[in-house]
Short mmCIF file of N, CA and C in Angstrom, two decimals:
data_model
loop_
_atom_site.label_atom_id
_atom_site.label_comp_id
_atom_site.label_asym_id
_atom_site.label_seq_id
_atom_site.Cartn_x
_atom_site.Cartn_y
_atom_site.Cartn_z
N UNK A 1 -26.66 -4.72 -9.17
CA UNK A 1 -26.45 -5.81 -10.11
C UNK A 1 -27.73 -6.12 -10.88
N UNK A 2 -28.61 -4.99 -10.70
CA UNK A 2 -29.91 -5.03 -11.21
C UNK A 2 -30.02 -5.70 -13.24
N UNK A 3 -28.49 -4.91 -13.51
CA UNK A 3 -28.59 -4.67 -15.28
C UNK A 3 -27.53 -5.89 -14.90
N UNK A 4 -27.42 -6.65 -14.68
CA UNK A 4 -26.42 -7.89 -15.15
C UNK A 4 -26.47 -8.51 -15.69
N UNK A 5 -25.77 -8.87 -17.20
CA UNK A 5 -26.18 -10.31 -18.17
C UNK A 5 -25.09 -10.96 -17.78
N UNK A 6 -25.39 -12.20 -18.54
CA UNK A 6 -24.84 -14.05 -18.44
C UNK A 6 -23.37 -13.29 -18.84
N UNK A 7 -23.05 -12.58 -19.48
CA UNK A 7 -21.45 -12.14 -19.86
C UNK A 7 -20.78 -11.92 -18.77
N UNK A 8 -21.34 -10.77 -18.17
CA UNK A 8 -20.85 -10.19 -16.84
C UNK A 8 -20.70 -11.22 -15.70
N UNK A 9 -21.64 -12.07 -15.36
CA UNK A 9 -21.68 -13.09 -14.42
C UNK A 9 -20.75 -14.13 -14.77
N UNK A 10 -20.67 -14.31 -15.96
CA UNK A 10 -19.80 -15.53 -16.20
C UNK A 10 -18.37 -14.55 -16.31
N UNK A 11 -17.75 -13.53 -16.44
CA UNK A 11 -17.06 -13.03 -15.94
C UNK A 11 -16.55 -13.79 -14.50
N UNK A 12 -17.40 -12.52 -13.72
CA UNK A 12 -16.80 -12.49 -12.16
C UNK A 12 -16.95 -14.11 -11.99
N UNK A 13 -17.70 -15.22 -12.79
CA UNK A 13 -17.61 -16.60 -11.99
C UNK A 13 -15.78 -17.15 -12.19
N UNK A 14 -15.70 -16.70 -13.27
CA UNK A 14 -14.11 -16.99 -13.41
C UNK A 14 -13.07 -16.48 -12.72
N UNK A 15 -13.71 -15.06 -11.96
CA UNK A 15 -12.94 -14.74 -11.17
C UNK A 15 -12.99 -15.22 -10.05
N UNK A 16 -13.72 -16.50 -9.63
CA UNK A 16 -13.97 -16.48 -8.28
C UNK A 16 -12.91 -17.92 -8.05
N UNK A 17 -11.95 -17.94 -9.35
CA UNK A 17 -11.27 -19.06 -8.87
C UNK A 17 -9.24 -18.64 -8.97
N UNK A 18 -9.75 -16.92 -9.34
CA UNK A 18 -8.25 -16.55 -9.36
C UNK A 18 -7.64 -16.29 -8.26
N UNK A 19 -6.76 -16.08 -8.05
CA UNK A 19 -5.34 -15.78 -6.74
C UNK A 19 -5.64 -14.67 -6.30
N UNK A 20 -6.01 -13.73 -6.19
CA UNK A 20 -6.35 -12.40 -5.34
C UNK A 20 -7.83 -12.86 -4.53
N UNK A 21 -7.24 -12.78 -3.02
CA UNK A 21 -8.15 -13.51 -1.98
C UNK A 21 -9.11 -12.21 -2.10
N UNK A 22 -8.26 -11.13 -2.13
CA UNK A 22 -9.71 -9.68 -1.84
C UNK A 22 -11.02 -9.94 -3.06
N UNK A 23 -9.93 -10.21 -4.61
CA UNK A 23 -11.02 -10.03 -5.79
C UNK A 23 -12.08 -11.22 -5.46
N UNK A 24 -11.18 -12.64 -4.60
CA UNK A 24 -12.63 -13.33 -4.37
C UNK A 24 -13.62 -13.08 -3.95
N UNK A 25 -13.14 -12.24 -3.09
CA UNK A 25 -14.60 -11.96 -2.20
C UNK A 25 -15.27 -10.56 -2.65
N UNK A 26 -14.56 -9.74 -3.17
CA UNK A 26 -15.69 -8.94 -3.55
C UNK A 26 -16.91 -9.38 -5.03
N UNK A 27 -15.85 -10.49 -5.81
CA UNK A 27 -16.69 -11.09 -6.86
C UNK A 27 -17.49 -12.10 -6.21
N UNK A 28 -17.24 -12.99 -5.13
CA UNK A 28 -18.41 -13.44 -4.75
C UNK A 28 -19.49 -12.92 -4.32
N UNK A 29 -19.09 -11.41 -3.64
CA UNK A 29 -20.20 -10.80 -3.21
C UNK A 29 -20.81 -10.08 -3.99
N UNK A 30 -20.30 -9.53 -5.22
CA UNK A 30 -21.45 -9.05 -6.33
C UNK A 30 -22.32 -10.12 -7.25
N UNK A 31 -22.33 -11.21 -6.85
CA UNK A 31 -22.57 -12.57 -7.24
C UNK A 31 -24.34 -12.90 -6.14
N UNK A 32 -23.34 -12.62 -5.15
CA UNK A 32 -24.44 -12.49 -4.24
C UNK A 32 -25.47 -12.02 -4.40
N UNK A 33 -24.97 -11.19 -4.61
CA UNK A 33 -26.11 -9.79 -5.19
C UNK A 33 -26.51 -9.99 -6.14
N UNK A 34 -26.54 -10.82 -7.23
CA UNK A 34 -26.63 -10.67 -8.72
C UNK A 34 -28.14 -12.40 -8.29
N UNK A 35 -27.33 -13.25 -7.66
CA UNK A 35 -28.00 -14.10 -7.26
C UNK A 35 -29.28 -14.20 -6.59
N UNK A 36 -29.07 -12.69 -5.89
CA UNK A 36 -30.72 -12.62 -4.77
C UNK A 36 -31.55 -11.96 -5.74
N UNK A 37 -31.22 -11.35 -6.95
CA UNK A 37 -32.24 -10.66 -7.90
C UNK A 37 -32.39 -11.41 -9.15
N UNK A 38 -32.15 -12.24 -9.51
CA UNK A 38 -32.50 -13.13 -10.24
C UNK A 38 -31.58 -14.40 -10.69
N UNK A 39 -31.88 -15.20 -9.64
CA UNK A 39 -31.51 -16.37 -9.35
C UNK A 39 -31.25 -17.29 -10.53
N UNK A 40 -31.78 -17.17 -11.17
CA UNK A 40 -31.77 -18.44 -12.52
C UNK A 40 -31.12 -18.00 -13.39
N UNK A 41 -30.44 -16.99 -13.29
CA UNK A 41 -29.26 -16.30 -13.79
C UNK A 41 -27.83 -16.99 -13.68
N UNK A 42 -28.04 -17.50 -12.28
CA UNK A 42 -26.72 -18.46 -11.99
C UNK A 42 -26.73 -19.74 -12.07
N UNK A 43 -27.88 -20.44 -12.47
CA UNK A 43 -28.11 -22.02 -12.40
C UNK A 43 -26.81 -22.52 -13.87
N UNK A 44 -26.23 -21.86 -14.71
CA UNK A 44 -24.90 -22.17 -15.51
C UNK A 44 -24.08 -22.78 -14.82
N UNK A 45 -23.77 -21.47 -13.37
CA UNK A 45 -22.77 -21.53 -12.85
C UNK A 45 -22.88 -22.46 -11.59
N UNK A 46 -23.75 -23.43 -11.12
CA UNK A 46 -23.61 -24.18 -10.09
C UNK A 46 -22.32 -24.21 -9.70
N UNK A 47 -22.07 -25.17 -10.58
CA UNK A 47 -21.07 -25.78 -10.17
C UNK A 47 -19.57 -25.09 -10.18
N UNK A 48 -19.67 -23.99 -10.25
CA UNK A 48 -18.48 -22.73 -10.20
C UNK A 48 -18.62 -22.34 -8.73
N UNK A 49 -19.96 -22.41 -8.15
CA UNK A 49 -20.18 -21.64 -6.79
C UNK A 49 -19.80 -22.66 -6.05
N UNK A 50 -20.05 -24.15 -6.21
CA UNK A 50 -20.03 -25.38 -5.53
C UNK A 50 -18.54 -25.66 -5.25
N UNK A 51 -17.24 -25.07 -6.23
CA UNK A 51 -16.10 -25.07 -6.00
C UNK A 51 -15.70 -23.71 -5.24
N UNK A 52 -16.52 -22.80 -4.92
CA UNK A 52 -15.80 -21.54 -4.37
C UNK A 52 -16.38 -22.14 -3.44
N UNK A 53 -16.87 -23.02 -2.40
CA UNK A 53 -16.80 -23.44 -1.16
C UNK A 53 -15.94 -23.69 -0.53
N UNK A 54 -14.98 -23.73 -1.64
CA UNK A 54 -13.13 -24.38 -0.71
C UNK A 54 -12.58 -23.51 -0.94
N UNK A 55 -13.02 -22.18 -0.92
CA UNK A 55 -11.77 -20.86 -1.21
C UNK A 55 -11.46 -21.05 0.80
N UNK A 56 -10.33 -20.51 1.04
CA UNK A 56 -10.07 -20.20 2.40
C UNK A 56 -10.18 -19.34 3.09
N UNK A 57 -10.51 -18.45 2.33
CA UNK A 57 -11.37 -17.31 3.01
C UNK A 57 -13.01 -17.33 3.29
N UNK A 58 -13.06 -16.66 4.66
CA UNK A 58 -14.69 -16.61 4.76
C UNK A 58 -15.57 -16.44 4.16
N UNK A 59 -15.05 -14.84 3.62
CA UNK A 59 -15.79 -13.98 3.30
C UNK A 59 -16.58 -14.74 1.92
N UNK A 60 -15.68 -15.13 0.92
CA UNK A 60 -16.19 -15.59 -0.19
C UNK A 60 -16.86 -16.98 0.24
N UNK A 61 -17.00 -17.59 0.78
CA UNK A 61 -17.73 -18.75 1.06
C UNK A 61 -18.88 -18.73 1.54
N UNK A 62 -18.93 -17.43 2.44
CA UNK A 62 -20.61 -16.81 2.82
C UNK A 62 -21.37 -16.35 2.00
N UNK A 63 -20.80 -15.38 1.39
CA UNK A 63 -21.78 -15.19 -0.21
C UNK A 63 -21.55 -15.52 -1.16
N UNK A 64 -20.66 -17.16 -1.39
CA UNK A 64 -21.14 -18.02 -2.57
C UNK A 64 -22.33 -18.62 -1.58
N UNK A 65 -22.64 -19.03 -0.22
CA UNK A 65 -23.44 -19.73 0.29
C UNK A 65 -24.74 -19.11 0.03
N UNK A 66 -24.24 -17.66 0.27
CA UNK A 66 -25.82 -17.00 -0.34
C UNK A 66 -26.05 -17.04 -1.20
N UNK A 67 -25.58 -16.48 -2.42
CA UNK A 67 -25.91 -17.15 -3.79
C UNK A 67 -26.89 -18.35 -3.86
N UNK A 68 -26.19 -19.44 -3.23
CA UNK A 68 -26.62 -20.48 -3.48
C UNK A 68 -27.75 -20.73 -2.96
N UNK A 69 -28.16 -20.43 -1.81
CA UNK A 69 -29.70 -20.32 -1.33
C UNK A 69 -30.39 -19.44 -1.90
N UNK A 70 -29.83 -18.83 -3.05
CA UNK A 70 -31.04 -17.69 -3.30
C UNK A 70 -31.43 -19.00 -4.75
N UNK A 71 -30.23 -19.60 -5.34
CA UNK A 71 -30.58 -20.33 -6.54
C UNK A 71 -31.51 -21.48 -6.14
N UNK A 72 -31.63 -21.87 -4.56
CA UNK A 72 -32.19 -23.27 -4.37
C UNK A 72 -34.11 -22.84 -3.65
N UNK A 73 -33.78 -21.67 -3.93
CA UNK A 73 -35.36 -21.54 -3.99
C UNK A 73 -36.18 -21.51 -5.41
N UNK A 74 -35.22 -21.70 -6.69
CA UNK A 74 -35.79 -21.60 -7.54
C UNK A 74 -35.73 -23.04 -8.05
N UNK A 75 -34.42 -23.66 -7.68
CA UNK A 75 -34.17 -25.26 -8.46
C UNK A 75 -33.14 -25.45 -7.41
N UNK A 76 -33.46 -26.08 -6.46
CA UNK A 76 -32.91 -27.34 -5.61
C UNK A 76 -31.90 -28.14 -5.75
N UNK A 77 -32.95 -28.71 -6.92
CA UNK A 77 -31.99 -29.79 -7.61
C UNK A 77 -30.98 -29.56 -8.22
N UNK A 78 -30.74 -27.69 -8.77
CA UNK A 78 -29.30 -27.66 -8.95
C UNK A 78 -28.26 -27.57 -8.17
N UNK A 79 -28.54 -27.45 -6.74
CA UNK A 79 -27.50 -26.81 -6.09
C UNK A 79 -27.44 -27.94 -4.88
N UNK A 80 -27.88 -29.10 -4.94
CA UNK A 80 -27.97 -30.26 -4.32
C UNK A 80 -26.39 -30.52 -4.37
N UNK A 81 -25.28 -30.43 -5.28
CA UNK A 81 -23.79 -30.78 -5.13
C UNK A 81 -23.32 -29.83 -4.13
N UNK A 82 -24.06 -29.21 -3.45
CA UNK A 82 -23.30 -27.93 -2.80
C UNK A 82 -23.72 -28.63 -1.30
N UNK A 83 -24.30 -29.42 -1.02
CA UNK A 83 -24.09 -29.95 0.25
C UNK A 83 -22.95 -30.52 1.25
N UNK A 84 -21.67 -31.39 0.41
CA UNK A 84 -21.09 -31.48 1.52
C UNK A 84 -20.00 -30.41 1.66
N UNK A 85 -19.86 -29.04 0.69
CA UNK A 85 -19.19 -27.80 1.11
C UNK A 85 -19.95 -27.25 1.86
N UNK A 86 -21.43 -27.73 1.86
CA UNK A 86 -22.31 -26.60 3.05
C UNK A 86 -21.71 -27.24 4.48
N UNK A 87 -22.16 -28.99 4.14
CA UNK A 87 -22.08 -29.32 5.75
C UNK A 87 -20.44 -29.10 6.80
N UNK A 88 -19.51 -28.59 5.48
CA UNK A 88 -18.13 -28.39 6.31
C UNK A 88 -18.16 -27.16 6.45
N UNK A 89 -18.91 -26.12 5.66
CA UNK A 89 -19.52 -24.78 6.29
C UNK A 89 -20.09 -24.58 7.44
N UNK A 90 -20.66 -25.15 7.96
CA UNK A 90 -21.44 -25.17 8.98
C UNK A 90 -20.76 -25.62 10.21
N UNK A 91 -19.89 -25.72 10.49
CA UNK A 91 -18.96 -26.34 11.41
C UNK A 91 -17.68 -25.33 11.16
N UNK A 92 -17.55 -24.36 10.50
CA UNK A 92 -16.85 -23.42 9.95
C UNK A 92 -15.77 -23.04 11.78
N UNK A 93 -15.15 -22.98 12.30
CA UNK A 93 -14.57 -23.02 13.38
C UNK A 93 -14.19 -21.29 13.46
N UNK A 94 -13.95 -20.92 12.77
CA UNK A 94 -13.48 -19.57 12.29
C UNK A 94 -14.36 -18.28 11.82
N UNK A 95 -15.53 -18.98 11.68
CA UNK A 95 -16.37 -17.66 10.91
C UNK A 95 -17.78 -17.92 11.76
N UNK A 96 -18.64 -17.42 12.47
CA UNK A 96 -19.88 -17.68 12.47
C UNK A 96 -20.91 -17.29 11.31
N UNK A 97 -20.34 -16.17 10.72
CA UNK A 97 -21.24 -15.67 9.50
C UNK A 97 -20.86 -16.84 8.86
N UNK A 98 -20.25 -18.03 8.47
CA UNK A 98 -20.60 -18.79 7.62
C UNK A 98 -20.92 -20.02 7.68
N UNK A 99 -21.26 -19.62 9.12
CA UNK A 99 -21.90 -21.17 10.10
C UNK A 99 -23.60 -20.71 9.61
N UNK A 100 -23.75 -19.83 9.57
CA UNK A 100 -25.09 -18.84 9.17
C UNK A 100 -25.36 -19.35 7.91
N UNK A 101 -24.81 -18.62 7.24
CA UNK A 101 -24.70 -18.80 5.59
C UNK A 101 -24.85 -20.22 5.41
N UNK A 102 -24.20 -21.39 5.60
CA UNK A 102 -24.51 -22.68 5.81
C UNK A 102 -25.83 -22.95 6.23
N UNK A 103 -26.34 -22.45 7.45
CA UNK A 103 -27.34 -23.32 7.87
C UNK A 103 -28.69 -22.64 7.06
N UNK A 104 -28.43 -21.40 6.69
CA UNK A 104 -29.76 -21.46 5.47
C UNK A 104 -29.83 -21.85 4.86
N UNK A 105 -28.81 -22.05 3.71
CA UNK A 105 -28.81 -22.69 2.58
C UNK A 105 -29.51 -24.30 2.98
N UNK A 106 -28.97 -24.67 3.94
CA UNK A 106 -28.98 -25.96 4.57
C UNK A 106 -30.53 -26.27 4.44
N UNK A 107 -30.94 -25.26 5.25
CA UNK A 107 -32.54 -25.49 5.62
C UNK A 107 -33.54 -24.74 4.14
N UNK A 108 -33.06 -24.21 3.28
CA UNK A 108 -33.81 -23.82 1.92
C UNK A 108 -33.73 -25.19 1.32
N UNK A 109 -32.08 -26.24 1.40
CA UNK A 109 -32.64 -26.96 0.58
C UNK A 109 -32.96 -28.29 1.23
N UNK A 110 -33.08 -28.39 2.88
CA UNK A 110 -34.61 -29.39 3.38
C UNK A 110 -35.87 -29.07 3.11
N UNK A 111 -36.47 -27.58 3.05
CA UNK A 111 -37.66 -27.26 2.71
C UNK A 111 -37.96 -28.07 1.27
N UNK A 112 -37.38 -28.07 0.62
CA UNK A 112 -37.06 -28.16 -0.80
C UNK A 112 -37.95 -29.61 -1.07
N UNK A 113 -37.71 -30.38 -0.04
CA UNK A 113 -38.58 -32.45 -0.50
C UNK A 113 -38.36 -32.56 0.67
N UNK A 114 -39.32 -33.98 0.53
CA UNK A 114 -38.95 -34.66 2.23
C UNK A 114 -38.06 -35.60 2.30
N UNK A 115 -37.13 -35.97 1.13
CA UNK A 115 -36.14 -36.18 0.64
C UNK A 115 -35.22 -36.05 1.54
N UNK A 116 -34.75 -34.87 1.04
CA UNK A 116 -33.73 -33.81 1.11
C UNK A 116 -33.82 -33.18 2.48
N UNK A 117 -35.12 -33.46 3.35
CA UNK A 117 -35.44 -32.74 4.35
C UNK A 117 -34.74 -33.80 5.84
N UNK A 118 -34.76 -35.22 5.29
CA UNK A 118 -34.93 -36.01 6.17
C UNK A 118 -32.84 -36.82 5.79
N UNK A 119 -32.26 -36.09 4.97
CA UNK A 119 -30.95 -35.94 4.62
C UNK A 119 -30.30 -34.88 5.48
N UNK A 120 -30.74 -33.57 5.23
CA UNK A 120 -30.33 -32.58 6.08
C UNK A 120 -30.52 -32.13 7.69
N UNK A 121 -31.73 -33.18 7.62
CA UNK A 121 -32.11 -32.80 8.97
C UNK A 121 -30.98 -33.25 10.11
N UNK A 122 -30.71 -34.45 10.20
CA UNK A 122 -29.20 -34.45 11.33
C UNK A 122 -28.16 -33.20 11.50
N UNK A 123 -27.88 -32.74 10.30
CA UNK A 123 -26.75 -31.66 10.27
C UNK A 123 -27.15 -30.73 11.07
N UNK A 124 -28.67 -30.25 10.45
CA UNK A 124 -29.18 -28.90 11.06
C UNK A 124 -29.92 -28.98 12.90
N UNK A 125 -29.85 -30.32 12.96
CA UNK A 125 -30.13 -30.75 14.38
C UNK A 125 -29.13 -30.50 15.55
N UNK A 126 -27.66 -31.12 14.56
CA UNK A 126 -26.51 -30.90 15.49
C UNK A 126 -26.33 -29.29 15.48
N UNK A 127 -26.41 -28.54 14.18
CA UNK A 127 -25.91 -27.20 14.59
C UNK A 127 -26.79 -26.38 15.50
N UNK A 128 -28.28 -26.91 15.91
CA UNK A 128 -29.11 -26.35 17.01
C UNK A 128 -28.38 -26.39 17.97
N UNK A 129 -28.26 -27.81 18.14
CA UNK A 129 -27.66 -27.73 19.89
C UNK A 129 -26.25 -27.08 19.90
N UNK A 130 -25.30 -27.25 18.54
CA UNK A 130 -24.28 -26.76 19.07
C UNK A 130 -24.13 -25.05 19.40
N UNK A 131 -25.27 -24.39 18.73
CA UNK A 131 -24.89 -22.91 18.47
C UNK A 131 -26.46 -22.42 19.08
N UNK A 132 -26.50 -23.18 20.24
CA UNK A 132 -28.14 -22.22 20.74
C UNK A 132 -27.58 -21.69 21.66
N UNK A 133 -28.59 -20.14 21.10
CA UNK A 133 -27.78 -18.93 22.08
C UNK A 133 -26.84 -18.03 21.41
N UNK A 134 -26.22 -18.76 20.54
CA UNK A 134 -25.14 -17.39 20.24
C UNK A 134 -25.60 -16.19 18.94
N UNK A 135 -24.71 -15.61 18.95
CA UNK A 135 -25.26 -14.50 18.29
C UNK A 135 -26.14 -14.94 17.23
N UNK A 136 -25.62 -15.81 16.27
CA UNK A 136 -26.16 -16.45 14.85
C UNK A 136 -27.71 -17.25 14.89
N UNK A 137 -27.89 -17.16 16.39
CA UNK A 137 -29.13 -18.25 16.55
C UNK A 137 -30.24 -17.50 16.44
N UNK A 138 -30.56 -16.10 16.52
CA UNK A 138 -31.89 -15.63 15.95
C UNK A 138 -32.20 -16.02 14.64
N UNK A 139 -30.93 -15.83 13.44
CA UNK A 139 -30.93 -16.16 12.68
C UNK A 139 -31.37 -17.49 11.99
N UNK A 140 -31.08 -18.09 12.80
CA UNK A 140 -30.46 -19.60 12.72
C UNK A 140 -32.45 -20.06 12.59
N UNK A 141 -33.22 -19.25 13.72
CA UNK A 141 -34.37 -19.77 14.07
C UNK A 141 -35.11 -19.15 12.71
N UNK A 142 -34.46 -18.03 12.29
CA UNK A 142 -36.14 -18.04 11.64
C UNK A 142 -35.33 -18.62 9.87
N UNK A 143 -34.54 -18.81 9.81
CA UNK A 143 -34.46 -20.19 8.71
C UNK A 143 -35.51 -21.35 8.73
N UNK A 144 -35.19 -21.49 10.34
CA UNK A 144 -36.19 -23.09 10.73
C UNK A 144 -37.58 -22.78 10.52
N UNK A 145 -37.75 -21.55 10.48
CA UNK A 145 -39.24 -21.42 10.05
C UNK A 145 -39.65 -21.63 8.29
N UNK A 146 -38.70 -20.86 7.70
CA UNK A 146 -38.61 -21.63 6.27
C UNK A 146 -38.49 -22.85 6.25
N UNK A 147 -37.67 -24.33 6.55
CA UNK A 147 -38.07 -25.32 6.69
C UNK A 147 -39.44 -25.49 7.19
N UNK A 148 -40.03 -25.09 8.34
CA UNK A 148 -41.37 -25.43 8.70
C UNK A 148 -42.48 -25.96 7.98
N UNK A 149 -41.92 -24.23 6.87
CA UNK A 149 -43.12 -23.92 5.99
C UNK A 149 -42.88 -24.78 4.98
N UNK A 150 -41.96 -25.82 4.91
CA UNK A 150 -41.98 -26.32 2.93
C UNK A 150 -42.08 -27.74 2.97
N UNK A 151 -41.47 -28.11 2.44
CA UNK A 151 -41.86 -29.28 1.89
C UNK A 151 -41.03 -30.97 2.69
N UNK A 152 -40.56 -30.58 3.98
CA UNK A 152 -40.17 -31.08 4.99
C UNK A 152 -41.13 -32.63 5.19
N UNK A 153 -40.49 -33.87 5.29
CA UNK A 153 -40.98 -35.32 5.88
C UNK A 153 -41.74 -35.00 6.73
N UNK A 154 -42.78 -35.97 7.13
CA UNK A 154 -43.17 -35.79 8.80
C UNK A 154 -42.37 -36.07 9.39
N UNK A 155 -41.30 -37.18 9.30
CA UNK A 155 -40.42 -37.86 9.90
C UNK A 155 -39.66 -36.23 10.66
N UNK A 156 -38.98 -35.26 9.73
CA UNK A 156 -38.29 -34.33 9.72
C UNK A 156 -39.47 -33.39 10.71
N UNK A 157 -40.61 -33.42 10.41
CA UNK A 157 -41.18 -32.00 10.85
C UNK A 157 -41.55 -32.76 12.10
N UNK A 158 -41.50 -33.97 12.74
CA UNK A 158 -41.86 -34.51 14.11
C UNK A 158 -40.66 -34.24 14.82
N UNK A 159 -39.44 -34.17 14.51
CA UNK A 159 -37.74 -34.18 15.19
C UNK A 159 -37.96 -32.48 15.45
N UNK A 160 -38.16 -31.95 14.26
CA UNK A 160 -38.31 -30.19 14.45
C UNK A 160 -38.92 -29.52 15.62
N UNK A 161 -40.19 -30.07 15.55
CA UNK A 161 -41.20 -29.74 16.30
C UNK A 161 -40.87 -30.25 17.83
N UNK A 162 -39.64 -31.22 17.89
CA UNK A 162 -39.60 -32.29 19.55
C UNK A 162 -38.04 -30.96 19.73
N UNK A 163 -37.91 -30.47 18.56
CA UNK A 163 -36.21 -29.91 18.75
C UNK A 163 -36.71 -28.68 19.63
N UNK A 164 -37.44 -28.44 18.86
CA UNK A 164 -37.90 -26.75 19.56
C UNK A 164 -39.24 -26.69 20.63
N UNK A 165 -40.02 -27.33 20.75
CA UNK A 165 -41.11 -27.27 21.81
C UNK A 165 -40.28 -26.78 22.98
N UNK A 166 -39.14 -27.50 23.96
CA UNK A 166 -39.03 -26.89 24.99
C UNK A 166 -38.68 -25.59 25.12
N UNK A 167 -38.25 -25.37 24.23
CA UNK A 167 -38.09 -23.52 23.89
C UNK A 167 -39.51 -22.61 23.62
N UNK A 168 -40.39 -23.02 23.03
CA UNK A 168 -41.08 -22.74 23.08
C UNK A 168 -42.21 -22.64 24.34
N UNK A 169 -41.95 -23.46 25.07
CA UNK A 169 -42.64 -23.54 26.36
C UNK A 169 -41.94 -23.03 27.55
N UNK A 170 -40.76 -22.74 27.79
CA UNK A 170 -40.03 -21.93 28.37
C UNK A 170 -38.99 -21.45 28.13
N UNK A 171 -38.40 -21.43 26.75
CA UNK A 171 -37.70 -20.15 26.84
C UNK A 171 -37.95 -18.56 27.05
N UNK A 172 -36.78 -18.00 26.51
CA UNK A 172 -37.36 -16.15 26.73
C UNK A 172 -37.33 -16.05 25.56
N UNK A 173 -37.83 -14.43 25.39
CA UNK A 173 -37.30 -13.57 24.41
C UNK A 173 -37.15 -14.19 22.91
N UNK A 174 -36.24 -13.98 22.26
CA UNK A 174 -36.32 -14.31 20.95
C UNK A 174 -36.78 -15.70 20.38
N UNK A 175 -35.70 -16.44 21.55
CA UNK A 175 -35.96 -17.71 21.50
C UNK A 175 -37.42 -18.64 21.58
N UNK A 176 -37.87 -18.36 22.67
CA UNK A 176 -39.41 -18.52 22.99
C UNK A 176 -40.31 -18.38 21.81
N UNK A 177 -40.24 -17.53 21.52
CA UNK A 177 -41.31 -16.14 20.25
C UNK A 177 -40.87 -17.30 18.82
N UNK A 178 -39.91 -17.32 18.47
CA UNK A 178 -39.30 -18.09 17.07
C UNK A 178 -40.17 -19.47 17.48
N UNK A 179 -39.70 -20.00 18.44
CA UNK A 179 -39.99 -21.49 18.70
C UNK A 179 -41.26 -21.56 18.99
N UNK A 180 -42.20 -20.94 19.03
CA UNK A 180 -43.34 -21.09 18.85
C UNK A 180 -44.02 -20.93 17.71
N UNK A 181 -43.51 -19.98 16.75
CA UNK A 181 -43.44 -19.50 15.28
C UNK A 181 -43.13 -21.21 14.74
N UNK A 182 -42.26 -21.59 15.15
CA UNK A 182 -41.72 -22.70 14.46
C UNK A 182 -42.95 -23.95 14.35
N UNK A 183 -43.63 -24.07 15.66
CA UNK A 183 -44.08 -24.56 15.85
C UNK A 183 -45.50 -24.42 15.69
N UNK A 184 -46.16 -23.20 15.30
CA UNK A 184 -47.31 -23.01 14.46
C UNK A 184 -47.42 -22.96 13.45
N UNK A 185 -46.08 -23.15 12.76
CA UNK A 185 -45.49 -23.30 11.04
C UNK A 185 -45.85 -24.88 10.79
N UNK A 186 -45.61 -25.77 11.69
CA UNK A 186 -45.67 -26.95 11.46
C UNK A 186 -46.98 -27.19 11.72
N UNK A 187 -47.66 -26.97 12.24
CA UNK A 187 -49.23 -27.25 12.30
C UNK A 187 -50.07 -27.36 10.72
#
């Protein structure tokens, strides 16, 4: 999706609201793609991605979610309406890839202010405890290291730092290693 103009994108964005569940998702996912290589390409379409959060399929809701974290490292503030489709993402009962997809986006746009950090932070607190351990949680951890690193409250980076220390002090393996990462991020 390297050669993609605003034609083409605003294309597939229209497709991402037609009746063929397959065309959603493969147009969300060349979207995806179009999104992680140059992001400000889609800041038109916010609010096109912000409604493909309620498609009913997974698939397209994970990589509009990506999309959207790739746009909120460039402008935040556009993709700030995409929060309460993230936070019912994230609780996704059916998909873990888009319990995933959620909680980055989630934590790109707490990094984002301490604002926004100390807004998101409950959500991304509850999905620690609810999903530590499962497959998605390596993942899950080194997001939290992007929060670490940005622009996070103290308020937010004191809860972070109390979330993960005991992991860091005795967990194993992945867990341990991240949560200490996490926790030299916040220093």
């Amino acid at each position: 999706m390297a050669d993609t103009n605003d034609a083409q994108i605003a294309g597939l964005v229209e497709e991402l609201s037609g009746a063929s569940r397959r065309r959603r998702q493969e147009v969300a996912h060349l979207l995806a793609l179009a999104a992680k290589a140059h992001p400000d390409m889609m800041l038109p379409y916010v609010d096109s991605l912000v409604d493909a959060l309620y498609r009913p399929e997974a698939q397209t809701r994970w990589e509009v979610l990506d999309a959207l974290s790739a746009v909120a490292d460039v402008s935040a503030d556009a993709v700030a309406g995409a929060y309460d489709g993230a936070e019912a993402s994230l609780f996704d009962d059916g998909s873990a890839t888009v319990r995933l997809a959620a909680f980055v986006f989630l934590c790109r746009l707490a990094a984002s202010s301490p604002e926004r950090s100390d807004l998101v932070w409950p959500l991304l607190d509850e999905a620690i405890q609810c999903y530590h351990g499962d497959a998605e949680y390596r993942d899950m951890l080194a997001a939290l290291i992007g929060l670490a690193r940005g622009s996070a409250s103290d308020a937010t980076r004191k809860a972070l730092a109390g979330r993960v220390t005991f992991d860091a002090e005795n967990g194993a393996g992945y867990i341990k290693t991240f949560s200490a990462e996490i926790l030299q991020a916040l220093e």
